[in-house]
Coordinates of C-alpha atoms in Angstrom, one line a residue:
X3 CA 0.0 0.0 0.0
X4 CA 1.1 3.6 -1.0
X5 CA 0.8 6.2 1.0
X6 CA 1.1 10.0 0.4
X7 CA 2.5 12.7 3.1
X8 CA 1.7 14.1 5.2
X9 CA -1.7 12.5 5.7
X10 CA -4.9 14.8 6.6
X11 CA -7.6 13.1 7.4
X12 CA -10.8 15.5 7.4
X13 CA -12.9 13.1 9.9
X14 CA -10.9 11.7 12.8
X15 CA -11.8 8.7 14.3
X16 CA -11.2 7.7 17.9
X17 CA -11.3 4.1 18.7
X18 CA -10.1 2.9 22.0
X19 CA -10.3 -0.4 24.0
X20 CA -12.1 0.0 27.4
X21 CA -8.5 1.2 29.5
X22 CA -9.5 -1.4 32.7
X23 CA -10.0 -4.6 30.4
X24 CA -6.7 -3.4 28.0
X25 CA -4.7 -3.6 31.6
X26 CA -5.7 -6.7 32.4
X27 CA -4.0 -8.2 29.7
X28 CA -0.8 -9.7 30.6
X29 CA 2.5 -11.0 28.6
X30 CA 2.4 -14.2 28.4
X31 CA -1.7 -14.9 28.1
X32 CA -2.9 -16.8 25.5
X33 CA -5.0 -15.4 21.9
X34 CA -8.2 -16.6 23.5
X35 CA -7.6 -15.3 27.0
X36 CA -7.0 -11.7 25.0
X37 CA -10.4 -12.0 23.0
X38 CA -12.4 -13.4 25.9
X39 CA -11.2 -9.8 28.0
X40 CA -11.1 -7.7 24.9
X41 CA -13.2 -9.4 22.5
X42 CA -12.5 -9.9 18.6
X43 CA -10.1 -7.6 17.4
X44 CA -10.5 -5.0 15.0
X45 CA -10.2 -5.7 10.9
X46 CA -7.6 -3.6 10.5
X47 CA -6.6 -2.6 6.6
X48 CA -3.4 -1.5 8.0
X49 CA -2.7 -5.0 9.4
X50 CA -4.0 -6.4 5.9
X51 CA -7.7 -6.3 6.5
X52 CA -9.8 -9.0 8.5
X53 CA -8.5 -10.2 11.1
X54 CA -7.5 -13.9 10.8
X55 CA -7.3 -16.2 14.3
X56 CA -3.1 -16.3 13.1
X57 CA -2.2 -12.9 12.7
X58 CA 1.0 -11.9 14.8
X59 CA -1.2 -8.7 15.8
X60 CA -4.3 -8.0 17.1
X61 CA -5.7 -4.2 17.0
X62 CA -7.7 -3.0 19.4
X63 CA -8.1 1.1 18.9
X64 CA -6.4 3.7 17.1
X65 CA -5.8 7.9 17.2
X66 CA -6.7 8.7 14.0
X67 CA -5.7 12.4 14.3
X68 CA -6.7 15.7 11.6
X69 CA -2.7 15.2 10.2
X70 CA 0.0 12.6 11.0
X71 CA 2.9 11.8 9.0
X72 CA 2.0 8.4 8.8
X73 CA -1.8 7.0 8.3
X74 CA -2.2 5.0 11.4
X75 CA 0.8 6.1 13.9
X76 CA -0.9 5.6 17.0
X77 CA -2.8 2.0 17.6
X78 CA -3.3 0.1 20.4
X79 CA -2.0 -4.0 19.2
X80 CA -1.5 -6.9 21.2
X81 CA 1.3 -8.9 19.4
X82 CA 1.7 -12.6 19.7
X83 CA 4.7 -14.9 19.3
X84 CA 4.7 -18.4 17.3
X85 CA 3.0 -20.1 20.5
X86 CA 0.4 -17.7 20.4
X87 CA 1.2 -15.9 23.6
X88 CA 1.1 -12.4 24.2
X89 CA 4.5 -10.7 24.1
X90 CA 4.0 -7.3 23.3
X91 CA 1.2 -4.2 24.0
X92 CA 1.7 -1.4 22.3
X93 CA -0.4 1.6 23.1
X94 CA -0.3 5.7 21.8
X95 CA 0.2 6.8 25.4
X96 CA 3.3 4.8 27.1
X97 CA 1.9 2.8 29.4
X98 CA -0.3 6.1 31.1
X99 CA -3.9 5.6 31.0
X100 CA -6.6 8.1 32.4
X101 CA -9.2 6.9 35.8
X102 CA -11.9 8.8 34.4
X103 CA -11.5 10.6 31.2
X104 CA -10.0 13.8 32.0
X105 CA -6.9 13.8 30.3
X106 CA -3.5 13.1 31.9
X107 CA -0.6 14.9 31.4
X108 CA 1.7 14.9 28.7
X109 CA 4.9 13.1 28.4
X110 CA 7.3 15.1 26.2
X111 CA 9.7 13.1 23.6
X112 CA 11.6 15.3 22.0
X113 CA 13.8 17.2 22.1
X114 CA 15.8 15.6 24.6
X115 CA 16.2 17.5 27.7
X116 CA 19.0 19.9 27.8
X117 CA 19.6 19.5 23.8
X118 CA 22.1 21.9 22.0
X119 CA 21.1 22.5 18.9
X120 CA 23.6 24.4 16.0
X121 CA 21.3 24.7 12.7
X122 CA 20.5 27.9 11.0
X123 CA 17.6 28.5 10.8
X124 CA 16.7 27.1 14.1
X125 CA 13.5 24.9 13.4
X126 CA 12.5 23.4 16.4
X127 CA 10.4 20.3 16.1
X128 CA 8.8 19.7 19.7
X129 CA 6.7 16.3 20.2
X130 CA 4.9 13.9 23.0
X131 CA 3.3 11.2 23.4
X132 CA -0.5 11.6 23.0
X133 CA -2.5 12.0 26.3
X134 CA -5.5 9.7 27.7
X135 CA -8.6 10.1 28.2
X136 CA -11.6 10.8 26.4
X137 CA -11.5 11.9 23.0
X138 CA -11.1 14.6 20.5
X139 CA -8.2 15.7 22.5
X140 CA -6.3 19.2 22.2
X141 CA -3.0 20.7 23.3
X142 CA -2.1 23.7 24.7
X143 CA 1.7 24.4 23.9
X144 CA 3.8 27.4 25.8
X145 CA 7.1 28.5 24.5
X146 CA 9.8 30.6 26.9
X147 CA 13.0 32.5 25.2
X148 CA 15.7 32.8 28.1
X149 CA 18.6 35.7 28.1
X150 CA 22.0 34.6 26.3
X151 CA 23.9 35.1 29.1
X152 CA 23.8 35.0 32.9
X153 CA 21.6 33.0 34.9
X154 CA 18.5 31.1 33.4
X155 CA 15.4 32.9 33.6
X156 CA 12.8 32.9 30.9
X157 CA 10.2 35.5 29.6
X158 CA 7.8 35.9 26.6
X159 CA 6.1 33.0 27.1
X160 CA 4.3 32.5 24.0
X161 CA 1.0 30.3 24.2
X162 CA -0.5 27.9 20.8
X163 CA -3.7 26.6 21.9
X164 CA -6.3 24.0 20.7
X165 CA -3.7 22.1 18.8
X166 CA -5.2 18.9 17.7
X167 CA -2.3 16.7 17.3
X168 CA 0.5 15.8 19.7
X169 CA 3.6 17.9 18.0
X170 CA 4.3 21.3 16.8
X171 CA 6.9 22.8 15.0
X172 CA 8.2 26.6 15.2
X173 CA 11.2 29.2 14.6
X174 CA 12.8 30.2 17.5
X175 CA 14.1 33.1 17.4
X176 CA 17.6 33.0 18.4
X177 CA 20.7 31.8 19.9
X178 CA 20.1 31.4 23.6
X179 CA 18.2 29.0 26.1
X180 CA 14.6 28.2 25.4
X181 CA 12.0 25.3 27.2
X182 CA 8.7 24.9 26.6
X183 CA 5.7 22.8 28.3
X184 CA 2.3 21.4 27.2
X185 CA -0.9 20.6 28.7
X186 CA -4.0 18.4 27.1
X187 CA -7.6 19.6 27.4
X188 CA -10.9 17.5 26.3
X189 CA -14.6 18.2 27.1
X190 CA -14.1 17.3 30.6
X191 CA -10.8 20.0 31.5
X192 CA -7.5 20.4 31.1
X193 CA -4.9 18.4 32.3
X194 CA -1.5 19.2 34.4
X195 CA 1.5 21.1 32.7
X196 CA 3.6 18.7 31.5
X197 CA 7.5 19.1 33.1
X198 CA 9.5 21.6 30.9
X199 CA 11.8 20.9 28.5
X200 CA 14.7 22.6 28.0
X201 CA 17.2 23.7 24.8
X202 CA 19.7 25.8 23.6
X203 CA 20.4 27.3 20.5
X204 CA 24.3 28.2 19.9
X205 CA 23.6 29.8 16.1

């Protein structure tokens, strides 16, 4: 299959397993000890269509987002090894699962923490990993310029809100410290500030 990029997708879809019955599943449980606590799993045309009682990978949900580089970047699989136990779950949100729908906070990726970056001009591409919760899901994104020299402080906070995917690329506008932070908000509030992240631009 061929796929164009970036990918916009005009009507996203939100399909996620129920969060208590995903975290029961265990490494190591059978294929029918997965479908008896998640049921059958999804026909997936990104796995190859319907779902077949072999497949390595079972899909149970999946963030289809507004834009992502890639069709189907966030899923939620159960993947099984040649005895047909389970010996993967991968999930869009690392493991961190909302108690009751209000979304939890995000967990930043990238940069790394502390990263010096030397390219002119000084794109900064800034991602996390997708909160939980209940969805559509938007991001709130703040961005801090600190002085060249002497100690670290930060001003011009500059805010981006109602982001609906979980990245967002900017200028920054020169060479000194910088950090930024992100919060999610859904129908039900707004989550925590994430930690900051910090950077540094030397060009």
């Amino acid at each position: 299959m061929r796929y164009t990029f970036p990918h916009f997708t005009p009507s996203p879809e939100y399909v996620q397993p129920d969060y208590e019955k995903w975290a029961a599943v265990r490494i190591g449980m059978s294929r029918d000890d997965v479908v008896s606590q998640l049921g059958p799993p999804l026909d997936d045309e990104f796995l190859g269509g319907k779902s077949r009682p072999t497949d390595p990978y079972y899909s149970y949900g999946y963030l289809q987002m507004p834009m992502l580089p890639h069709p189907r970047t966030y899923d939620f699989l159960i993947g099984f090894d040649d005895d047909g136990t389970v010996f993967t779950k991968i999930d869009p949100f690392n493991g961190r699962f909302s108690t009751d729908g209000s979304p939890t906070s995000p967990e930043i990726i990238i940069p790394t923490d502390r990263a010096a970056f030397s390219h002119y001009p000084r794109i900064l591409d800034c991602r996390w990993f997708p909160s939980s919760g209940l969805y559509p899901m938007t991001y709130i994104f703040e961005l801090g310029a600190g002085q060249p020299f002497g100690p670290e402080q930060f001003h011009g906070e500059e805010i981006e809100s109602d982001l609906p995917i979980p990245f967002f690329m900017t200028t920054f506008g020169g060479a000194q410290p910088g950090r930024f932070r992100v919060k999610a908000k859904n129908k039900l509030g707004e989550s925590d500030w994430s930690d900051y992240r910090y950077f540094s631009f030397t060009v």
